mmCIF file of C-alpha atoms in Angstrom:
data_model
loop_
_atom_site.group_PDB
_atom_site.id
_atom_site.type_symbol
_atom_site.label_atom_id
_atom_site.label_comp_id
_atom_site.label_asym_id
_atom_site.label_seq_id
_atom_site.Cartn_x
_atom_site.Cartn_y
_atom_site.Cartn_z
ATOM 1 C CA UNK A 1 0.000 0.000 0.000
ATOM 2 C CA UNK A 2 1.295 3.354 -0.982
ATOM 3 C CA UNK A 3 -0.264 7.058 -1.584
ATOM 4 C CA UNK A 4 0.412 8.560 -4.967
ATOM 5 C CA UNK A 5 -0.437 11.854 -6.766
ATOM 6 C CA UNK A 6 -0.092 13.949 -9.947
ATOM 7 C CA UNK A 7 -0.811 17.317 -10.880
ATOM 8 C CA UNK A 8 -0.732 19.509 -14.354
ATOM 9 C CA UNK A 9 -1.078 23.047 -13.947
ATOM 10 C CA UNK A 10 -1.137 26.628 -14.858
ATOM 11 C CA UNK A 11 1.299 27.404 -11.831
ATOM 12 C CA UNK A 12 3.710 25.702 -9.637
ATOM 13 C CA UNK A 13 2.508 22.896 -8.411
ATOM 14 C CA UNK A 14 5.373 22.303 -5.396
ATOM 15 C CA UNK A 15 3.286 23.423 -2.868
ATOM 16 C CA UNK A 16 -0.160 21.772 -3.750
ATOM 17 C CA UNK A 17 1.727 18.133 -4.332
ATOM 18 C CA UNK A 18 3.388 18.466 -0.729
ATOM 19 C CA UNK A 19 0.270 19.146 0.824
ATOM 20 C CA UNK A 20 -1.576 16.000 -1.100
ATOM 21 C CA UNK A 21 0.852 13.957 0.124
ATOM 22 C CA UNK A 22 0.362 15.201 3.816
ATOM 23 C CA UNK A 23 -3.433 13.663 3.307
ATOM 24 C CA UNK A 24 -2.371 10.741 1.850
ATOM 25 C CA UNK A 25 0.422 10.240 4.784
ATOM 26 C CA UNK A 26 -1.590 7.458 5.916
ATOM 27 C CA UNK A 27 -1.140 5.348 3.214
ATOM 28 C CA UNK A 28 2.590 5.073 3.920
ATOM 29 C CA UNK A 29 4.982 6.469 6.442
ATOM 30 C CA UNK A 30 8.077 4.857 5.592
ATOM 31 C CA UNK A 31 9.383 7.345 2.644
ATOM 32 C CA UNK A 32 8.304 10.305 0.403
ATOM 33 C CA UNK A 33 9.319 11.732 -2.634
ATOM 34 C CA UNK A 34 8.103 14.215 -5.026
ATOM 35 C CA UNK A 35 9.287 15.086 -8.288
ATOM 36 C CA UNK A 36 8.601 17.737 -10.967
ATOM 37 C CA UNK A 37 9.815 19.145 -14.489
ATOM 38 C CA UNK A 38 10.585 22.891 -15.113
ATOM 39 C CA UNK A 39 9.941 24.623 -18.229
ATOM 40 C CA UNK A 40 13.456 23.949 -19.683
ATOM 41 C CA UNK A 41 12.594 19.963 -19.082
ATOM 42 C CA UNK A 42 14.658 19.775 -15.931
ATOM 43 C CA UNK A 43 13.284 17.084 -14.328
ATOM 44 C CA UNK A 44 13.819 17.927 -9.708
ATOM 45 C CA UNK A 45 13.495 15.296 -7.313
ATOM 46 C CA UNK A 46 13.215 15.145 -3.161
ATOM 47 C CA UNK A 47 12.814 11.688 -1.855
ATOM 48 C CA UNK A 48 13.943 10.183 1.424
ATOM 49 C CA UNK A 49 13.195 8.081 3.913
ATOM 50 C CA UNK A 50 10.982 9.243 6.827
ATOM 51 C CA UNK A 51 7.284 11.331 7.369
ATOM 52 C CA UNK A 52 6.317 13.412 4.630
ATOM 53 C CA UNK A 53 7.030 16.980 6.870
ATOM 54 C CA UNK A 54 10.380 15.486 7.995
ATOM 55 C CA UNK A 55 11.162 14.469 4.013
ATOM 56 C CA UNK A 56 10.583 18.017 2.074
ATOM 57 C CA UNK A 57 11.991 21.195 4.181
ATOM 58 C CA UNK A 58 11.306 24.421 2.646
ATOM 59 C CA UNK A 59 14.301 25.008 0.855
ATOM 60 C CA UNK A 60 13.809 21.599 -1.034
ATOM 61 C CA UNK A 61 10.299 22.917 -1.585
ATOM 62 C CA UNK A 62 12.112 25.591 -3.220
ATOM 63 C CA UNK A 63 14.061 23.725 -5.729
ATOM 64 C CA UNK A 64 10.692 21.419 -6.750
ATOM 65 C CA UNK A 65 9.783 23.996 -9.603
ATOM 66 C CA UNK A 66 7.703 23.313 -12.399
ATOM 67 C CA UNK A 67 4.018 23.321 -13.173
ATOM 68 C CA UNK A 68 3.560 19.290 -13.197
ATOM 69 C CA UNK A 69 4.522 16.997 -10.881
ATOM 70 C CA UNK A 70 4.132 13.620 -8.972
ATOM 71 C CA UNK A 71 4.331 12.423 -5.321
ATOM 72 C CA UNK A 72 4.640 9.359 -3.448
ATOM 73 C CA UNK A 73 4.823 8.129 0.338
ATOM 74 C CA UNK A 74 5.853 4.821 0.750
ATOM 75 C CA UNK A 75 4.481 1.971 2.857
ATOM 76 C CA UNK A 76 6.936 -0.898 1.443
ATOM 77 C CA UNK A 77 5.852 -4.280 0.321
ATOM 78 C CA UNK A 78 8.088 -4.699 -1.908
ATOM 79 C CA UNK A 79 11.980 -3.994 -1.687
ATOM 80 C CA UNK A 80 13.287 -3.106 1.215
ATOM 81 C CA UNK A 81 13.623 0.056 3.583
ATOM 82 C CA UNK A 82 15.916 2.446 2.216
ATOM 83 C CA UNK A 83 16.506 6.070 0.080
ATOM 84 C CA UNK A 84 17.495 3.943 -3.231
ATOM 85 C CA UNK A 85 14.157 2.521 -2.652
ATOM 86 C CA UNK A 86 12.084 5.759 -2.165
ATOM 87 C CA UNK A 87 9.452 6.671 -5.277
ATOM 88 C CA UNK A 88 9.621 8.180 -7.629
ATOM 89 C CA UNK A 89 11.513 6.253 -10.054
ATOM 90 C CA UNK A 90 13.896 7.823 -12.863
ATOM 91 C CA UNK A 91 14.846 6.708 -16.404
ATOM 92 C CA UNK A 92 16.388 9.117 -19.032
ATOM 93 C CA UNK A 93 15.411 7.060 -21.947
ATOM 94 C CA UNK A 94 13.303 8.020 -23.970
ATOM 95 C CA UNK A 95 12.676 11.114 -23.146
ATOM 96 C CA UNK A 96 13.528 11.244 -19.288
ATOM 97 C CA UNK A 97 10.314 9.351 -17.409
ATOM 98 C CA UNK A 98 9.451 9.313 -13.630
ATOM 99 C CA UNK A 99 7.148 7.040 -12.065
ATOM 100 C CA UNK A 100 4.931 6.196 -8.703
ATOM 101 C CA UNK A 101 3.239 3.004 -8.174
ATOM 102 C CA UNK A 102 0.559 1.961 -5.599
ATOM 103 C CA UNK A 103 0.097 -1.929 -5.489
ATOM 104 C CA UNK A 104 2.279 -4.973 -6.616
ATOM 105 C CA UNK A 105 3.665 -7.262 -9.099
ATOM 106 C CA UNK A 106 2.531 -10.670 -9.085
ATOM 107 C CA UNK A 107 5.817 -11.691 -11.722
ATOM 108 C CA UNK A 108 8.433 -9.452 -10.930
ATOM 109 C CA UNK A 109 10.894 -12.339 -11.510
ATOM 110 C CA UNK A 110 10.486 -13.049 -14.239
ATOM 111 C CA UNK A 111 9.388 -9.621 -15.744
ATOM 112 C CA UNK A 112 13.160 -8.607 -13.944
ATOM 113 C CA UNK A 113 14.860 -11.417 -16.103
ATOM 114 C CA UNK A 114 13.401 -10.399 -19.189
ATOM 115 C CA UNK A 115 14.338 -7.082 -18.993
ATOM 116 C CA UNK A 116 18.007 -7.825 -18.565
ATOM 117 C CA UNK A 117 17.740 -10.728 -20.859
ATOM 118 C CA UNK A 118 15.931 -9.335 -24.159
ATOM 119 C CA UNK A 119 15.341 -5.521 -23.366
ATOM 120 C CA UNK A 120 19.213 -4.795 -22.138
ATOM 121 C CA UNK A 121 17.649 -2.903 -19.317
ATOM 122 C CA UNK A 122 19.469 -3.162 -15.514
ATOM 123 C CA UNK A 123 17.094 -3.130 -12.348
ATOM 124 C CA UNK A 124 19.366 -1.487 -9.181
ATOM 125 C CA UNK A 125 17.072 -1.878 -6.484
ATOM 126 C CA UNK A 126 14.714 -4.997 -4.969
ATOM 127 C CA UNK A 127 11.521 -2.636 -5.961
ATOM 128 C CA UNK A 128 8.499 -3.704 -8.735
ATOM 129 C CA UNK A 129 8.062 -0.550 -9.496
ATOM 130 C CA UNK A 130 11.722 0.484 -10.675
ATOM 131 C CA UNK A 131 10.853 -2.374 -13.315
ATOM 132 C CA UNK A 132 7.459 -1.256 -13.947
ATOM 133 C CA UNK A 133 9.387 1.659 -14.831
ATOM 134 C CA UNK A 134 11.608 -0.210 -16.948
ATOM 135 C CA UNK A 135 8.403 -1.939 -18.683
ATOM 136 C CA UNK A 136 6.495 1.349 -19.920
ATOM 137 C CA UNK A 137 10.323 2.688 -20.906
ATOM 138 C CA UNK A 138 11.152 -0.344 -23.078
ATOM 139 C CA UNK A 139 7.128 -0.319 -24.669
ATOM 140 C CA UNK A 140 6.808 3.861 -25.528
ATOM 141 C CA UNK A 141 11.095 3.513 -27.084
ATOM 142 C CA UNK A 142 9.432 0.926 -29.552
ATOM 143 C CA UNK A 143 6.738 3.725 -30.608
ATOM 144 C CA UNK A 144 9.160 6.577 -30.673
ATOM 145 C CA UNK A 145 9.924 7.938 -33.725
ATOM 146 C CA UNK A 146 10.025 12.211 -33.351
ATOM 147 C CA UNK A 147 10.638 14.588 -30.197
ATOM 148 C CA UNK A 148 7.264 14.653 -28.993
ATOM 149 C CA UNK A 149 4.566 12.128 -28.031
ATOM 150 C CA UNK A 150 1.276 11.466 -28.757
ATOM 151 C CA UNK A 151 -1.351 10.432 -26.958
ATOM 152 C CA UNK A 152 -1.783 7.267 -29.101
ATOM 153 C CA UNK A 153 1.715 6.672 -28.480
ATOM 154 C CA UNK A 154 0.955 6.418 -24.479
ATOM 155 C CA UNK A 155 -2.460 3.951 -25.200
ATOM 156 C CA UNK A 156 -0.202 1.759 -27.299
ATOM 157 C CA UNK A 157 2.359 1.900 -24.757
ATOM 158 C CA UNK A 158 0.682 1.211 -21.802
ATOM 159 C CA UNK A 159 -1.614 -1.878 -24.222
ATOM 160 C CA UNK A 160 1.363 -3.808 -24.064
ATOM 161 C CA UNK A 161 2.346 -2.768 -20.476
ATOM 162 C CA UNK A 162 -0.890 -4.824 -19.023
ATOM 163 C CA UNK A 163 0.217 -8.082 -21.517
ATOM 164 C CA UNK A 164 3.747 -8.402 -19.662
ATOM 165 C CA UNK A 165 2.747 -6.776 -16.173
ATOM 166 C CA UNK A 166 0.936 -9.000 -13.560
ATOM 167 C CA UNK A 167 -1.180 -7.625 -10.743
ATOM 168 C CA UNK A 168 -2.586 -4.725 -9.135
ATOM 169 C CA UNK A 169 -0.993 -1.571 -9.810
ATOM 170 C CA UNK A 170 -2.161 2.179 -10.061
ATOM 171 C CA UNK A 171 0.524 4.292 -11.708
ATOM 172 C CA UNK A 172 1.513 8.076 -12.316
ATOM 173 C CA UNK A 173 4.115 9.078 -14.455
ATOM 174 C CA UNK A 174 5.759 12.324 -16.155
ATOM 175 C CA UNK A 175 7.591 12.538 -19.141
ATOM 176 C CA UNK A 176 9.385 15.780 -19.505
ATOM 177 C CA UNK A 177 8.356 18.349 -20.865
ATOM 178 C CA UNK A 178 5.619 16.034 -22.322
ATOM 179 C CA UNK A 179 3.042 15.840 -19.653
ATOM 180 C CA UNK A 180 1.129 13.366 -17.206
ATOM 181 C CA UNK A 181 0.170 10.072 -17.712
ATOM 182 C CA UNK A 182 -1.778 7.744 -15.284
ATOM 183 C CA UNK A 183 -3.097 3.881 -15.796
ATOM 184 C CA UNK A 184 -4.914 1.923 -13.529
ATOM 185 C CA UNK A 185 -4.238 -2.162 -13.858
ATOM 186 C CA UNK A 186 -7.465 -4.138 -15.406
ATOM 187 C CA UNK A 187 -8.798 -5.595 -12.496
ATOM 188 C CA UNK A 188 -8.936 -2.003 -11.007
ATOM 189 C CA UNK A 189 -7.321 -3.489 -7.761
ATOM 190 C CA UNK A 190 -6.231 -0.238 -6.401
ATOM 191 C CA UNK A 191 -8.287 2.897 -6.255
ATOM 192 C CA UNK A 192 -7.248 5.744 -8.588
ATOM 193 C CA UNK A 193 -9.655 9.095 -8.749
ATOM 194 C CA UNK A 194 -8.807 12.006 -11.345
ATOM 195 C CA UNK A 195 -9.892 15.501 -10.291
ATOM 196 C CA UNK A 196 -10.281 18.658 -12.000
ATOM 197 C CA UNK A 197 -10.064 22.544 -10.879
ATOM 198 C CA UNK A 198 -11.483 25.154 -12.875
ATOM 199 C CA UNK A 199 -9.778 28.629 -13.523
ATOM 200 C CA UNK A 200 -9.613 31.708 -15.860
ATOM 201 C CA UNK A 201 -6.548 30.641 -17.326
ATOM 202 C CA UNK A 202 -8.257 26.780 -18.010
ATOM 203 C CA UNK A 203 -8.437 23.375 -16.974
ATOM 204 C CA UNK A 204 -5.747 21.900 -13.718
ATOM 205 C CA UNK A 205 -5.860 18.076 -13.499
ATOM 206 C CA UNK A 206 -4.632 15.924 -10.259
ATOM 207 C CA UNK A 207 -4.490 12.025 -10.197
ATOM 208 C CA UNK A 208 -4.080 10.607 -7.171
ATOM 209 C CA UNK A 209 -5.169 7.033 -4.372
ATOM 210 C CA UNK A 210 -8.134 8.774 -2.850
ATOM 211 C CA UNK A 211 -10.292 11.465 -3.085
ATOM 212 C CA UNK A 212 -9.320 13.251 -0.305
ATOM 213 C CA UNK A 213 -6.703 14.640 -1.428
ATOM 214 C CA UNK A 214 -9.067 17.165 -3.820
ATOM 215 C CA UNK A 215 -11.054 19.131 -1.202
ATOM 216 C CA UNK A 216 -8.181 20.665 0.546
ATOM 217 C CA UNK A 217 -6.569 21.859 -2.682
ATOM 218 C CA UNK A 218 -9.640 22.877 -4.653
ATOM 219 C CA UNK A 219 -10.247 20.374 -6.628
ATOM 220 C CA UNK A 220 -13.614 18.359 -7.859
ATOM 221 C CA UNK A 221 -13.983 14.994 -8.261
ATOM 222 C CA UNK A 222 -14.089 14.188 -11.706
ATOM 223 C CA UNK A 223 -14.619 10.097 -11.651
ATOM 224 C CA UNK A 224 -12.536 7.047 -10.800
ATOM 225 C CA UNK A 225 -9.973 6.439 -13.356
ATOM 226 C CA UNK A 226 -11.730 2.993 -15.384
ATOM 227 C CA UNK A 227 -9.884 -0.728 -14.337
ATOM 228 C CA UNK A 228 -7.213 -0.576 -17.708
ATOM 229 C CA UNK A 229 -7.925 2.888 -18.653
ATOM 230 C CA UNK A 230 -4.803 5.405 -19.431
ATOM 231 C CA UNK A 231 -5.214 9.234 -19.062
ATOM 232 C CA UNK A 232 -2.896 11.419 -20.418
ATOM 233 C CA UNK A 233 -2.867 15.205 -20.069
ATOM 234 C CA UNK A 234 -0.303 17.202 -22.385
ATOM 235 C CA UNK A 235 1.553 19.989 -21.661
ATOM 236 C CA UNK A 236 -1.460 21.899 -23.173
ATOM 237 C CA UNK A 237 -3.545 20.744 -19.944
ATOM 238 C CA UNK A 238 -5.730 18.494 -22.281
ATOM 239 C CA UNK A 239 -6.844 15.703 -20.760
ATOM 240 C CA UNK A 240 -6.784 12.080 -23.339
ATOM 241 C CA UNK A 241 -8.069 8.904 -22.041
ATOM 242 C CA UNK A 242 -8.459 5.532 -23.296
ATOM 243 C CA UNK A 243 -9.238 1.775 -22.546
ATOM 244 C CA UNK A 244 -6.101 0.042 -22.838
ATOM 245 C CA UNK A 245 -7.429 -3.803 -22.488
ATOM 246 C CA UNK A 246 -10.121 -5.712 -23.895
ATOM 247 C CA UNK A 247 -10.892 -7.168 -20.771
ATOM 248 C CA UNK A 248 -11.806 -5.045 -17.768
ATOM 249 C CA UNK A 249 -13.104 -6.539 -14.661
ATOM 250 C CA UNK A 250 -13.936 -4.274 -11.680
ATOM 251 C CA UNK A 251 -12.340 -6.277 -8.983
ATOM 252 C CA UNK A 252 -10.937 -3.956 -6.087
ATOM 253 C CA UNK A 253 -9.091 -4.755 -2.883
ATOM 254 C CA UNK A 254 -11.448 -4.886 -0.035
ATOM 255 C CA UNK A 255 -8.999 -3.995 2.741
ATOM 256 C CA UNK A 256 -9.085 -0.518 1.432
ATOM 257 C CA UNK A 257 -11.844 -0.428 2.559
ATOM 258 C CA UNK A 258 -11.685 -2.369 5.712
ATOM 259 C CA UNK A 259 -8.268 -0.668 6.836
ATOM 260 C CA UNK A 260 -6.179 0.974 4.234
ATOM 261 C CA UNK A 261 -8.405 4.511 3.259
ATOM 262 C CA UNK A 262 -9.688 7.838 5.186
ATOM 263 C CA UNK A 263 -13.129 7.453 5.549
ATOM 264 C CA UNK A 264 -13.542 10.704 3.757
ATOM 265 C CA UNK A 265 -12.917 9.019 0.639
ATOM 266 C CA UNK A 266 -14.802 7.687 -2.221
ATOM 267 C CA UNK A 267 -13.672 4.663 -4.227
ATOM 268 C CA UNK A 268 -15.197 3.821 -7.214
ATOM 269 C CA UNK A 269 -18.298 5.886 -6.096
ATOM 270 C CA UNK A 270 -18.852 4.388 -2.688
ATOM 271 C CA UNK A 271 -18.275 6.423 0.247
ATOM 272 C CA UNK A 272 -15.430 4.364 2.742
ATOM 273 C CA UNK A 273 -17.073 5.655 5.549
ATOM 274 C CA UNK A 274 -20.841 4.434 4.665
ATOM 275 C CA UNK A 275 -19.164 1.118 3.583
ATOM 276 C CA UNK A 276 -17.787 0.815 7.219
ATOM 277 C CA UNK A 277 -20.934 1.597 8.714
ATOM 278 C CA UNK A 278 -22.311 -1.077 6.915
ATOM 279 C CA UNK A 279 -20.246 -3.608 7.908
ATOM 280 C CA UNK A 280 -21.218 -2.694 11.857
ATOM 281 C CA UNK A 281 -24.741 -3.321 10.665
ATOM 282 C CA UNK A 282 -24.397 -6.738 8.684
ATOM 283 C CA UNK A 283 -22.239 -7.799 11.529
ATOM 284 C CA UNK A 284 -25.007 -7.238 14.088
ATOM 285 C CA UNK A 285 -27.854 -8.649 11.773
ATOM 286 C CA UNK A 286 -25.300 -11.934 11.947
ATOM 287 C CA UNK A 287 -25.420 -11.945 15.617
ATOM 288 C CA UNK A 288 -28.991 -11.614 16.197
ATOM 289 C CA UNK A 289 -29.573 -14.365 13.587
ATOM 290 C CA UNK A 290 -27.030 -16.823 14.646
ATOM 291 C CA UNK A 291 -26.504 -15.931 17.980
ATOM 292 C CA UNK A 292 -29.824 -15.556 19.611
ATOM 293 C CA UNK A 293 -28.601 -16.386 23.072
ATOM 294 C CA UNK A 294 -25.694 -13.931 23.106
ATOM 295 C CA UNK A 295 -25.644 -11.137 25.370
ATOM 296 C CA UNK A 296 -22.821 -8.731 24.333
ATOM 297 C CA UNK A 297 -21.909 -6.430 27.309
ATOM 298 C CA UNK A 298 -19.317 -4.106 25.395
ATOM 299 C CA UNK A 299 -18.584 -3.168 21.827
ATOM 300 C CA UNK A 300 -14.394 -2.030 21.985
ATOM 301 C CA UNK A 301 -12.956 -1.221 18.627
ATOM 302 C CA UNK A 302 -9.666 -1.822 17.603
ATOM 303 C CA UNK A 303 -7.855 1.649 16.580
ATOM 304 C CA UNK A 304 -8.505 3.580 14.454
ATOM 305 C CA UNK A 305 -10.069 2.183 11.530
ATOM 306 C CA UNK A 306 -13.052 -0.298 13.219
ATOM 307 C CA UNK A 307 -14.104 2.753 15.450
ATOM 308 C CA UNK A 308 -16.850 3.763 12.514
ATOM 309 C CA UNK A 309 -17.706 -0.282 12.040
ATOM 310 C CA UNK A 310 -17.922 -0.710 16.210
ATOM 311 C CA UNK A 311 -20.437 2.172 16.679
ATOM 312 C CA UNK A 312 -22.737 1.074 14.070
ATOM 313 C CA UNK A 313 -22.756 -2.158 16.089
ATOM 314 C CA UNK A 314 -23.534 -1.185 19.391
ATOM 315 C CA UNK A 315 -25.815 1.114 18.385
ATOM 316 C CA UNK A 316 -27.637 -1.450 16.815
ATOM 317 C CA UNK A 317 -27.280 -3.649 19.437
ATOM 318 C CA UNK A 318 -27.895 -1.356 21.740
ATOM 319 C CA UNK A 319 -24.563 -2.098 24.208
ATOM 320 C CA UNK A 320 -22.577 0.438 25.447
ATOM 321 C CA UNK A 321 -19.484 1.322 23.346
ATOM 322 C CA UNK A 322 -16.232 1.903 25.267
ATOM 323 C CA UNK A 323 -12.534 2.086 24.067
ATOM 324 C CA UNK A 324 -10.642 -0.579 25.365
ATOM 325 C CA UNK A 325 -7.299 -0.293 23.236
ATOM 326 C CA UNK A 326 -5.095 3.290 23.348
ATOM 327 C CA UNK A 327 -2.719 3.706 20.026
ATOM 328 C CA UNK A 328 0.408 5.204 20.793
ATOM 329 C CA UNK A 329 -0.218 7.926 18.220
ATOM 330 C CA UNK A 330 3.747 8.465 17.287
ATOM 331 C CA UNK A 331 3.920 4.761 15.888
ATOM 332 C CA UNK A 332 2.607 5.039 12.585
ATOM 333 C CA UNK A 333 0.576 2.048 10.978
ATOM 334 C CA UNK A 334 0.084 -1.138 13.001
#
């Protein structure tokens, strides 16, 4: 599980991507990094280990300038603990690309292999998504021919991306002084939301995990990013989006939400929060069905993500609710 976000727009975005990545901090803890690409195609990067107000001072603020950019904070399950490790991800060829990833490969091995083996590409770190990286580099050199790129370039790209790349990913990427690009695996495993704020000057996109990164910054919800779909947004601030696989199957993870999201965001158009209250309520309806004879005399939630799922259920039960379990708040996840 990680947090990851992208934004295209009329100004610099520095600012706006470290404060997305302070609500998404609860997706990860571990590492952060942002990156971003000035108007001369210089492409800046702050990443380290450590909580997302510890990682980016504001003199490396400073340096982040451009008017696109992506962030990540890490929560590793993949790779191992270090700054060689921290997202996002940098190739120079073709073009100069930098990536984020939120889920995992299912055939990293062997995806590693061939990219050594046939593509002449070298993985340095234990990470899938350094060779996810690797992947969509290899796939948009075959369609290069000129400077720029097109957006059919990036469908055909990522098309062959889901035939070699097994398992849940949802990925942000920048190609200098190209634009954004975002693609969300075909099963639609992990949640990926595209956002849109309107000004005088036009159209400002932001990809990112969860919705709730939009409010804060001033941006609308536009809609869930389609299981295999690929948006692209040029340096213009169009937006381009297309179905990259002829087979997509809606099939997300339910621990996000169980555990993993805020319960101020929406997934795929269902509120986290009302899905937690809902569990509370099926789980009472099971225990006055199959356990007539039971006579709860507390409902204690374990923090901080059943709290929403526990009240439902003693309120419907009607048993006091009482917190039984104090989390040390300076830990992180547990």
């Amino acid at each position: 599980m990680c947090g990851i976000i992208g934004i295209s727009a009329i100004n610099s975005v520095n600012q706006d991507l470290y404060d997305g990545l302070l609500l998404l901090q609860h997706r990860g803890q571990d590492a952060a990094g942002i990156s971003t690409c000035s108007d001369n195609g210089r492409v800046h990067t702050r990443k380290a280990p450590g909580l997302v107000r510890d990682v980016f001072l504001k003199s490396h603020l400073e340096r982040l300038q451009g008017k696109m950019g992506i962030g990540h904070v890490r929560y590793p399950t993949a790779g191992t603990l270090s700054s060689f490790e921290a997202q996002p991800f940098y190739v120079n060829s073709p073009y100069g690309i930098v990536m984020v990833h939120n889920g995992n490969l299912t055939n990293s091995e062997q995806l590693k292999k061939q990219l050594f083996q046939t593509d002449f590409r070298h993985i340095n770190t234990n990470s899938d998504s350094e060779i996810l990286l690797n992947v969509f580099a290899h796939e948009l050199h075959k369609q290069s021919s000129e400077p720029d790129v097109l957006p059919k370039q990036i469908f055909k790209t990522v098309t062959e991306v889901h035939k070699r790349c097994k398992g849940a990913y949802s990925v942000i990427g920048m190609i200098a002084k190209i634009g954004i690009f975002g693609f969300r695996d075909p099963l639609g495993i992990r949640p990926f939301v595209i956002g849109v704020r309107k000004s005088v000057m036009g159209d400002e996109y932001i990809l990112a995990s969860e919705s709730v990164t939009f409010a804060g910054l001033g941006y609308k919800i536009l809609r869930d990013v389609a299981p295999g779909e690929t948006v692209f947004i040029d340096k213009n601030n169009q937006l381009h989006s297309q179905l990259c696989t002829d087979k997509p199957s809606l099939t997300p993870c339910l621990f996000e939400y169980v555990y993993f999201s805020r319960p101020d965001s929406i997934i795929d158009d269902i509120s986290v929060y009302k899905a937690r209250l809902r569990m509370g309520k099926y789980l009472a309806q099971k225990i006055k069905k199959e356990y007539k004879n039971l006579k709860p005399d507390v409902v204690i939630p374990i923090p901080d993500t059943s709290r929403t799922s526990a009240l439902e259920l003693a309120n419907i039960l009607n048993i006091p609710y009482r917190e039984g379990f104090i989390k040390n708040r300076y830990i992180g996840r547990t």
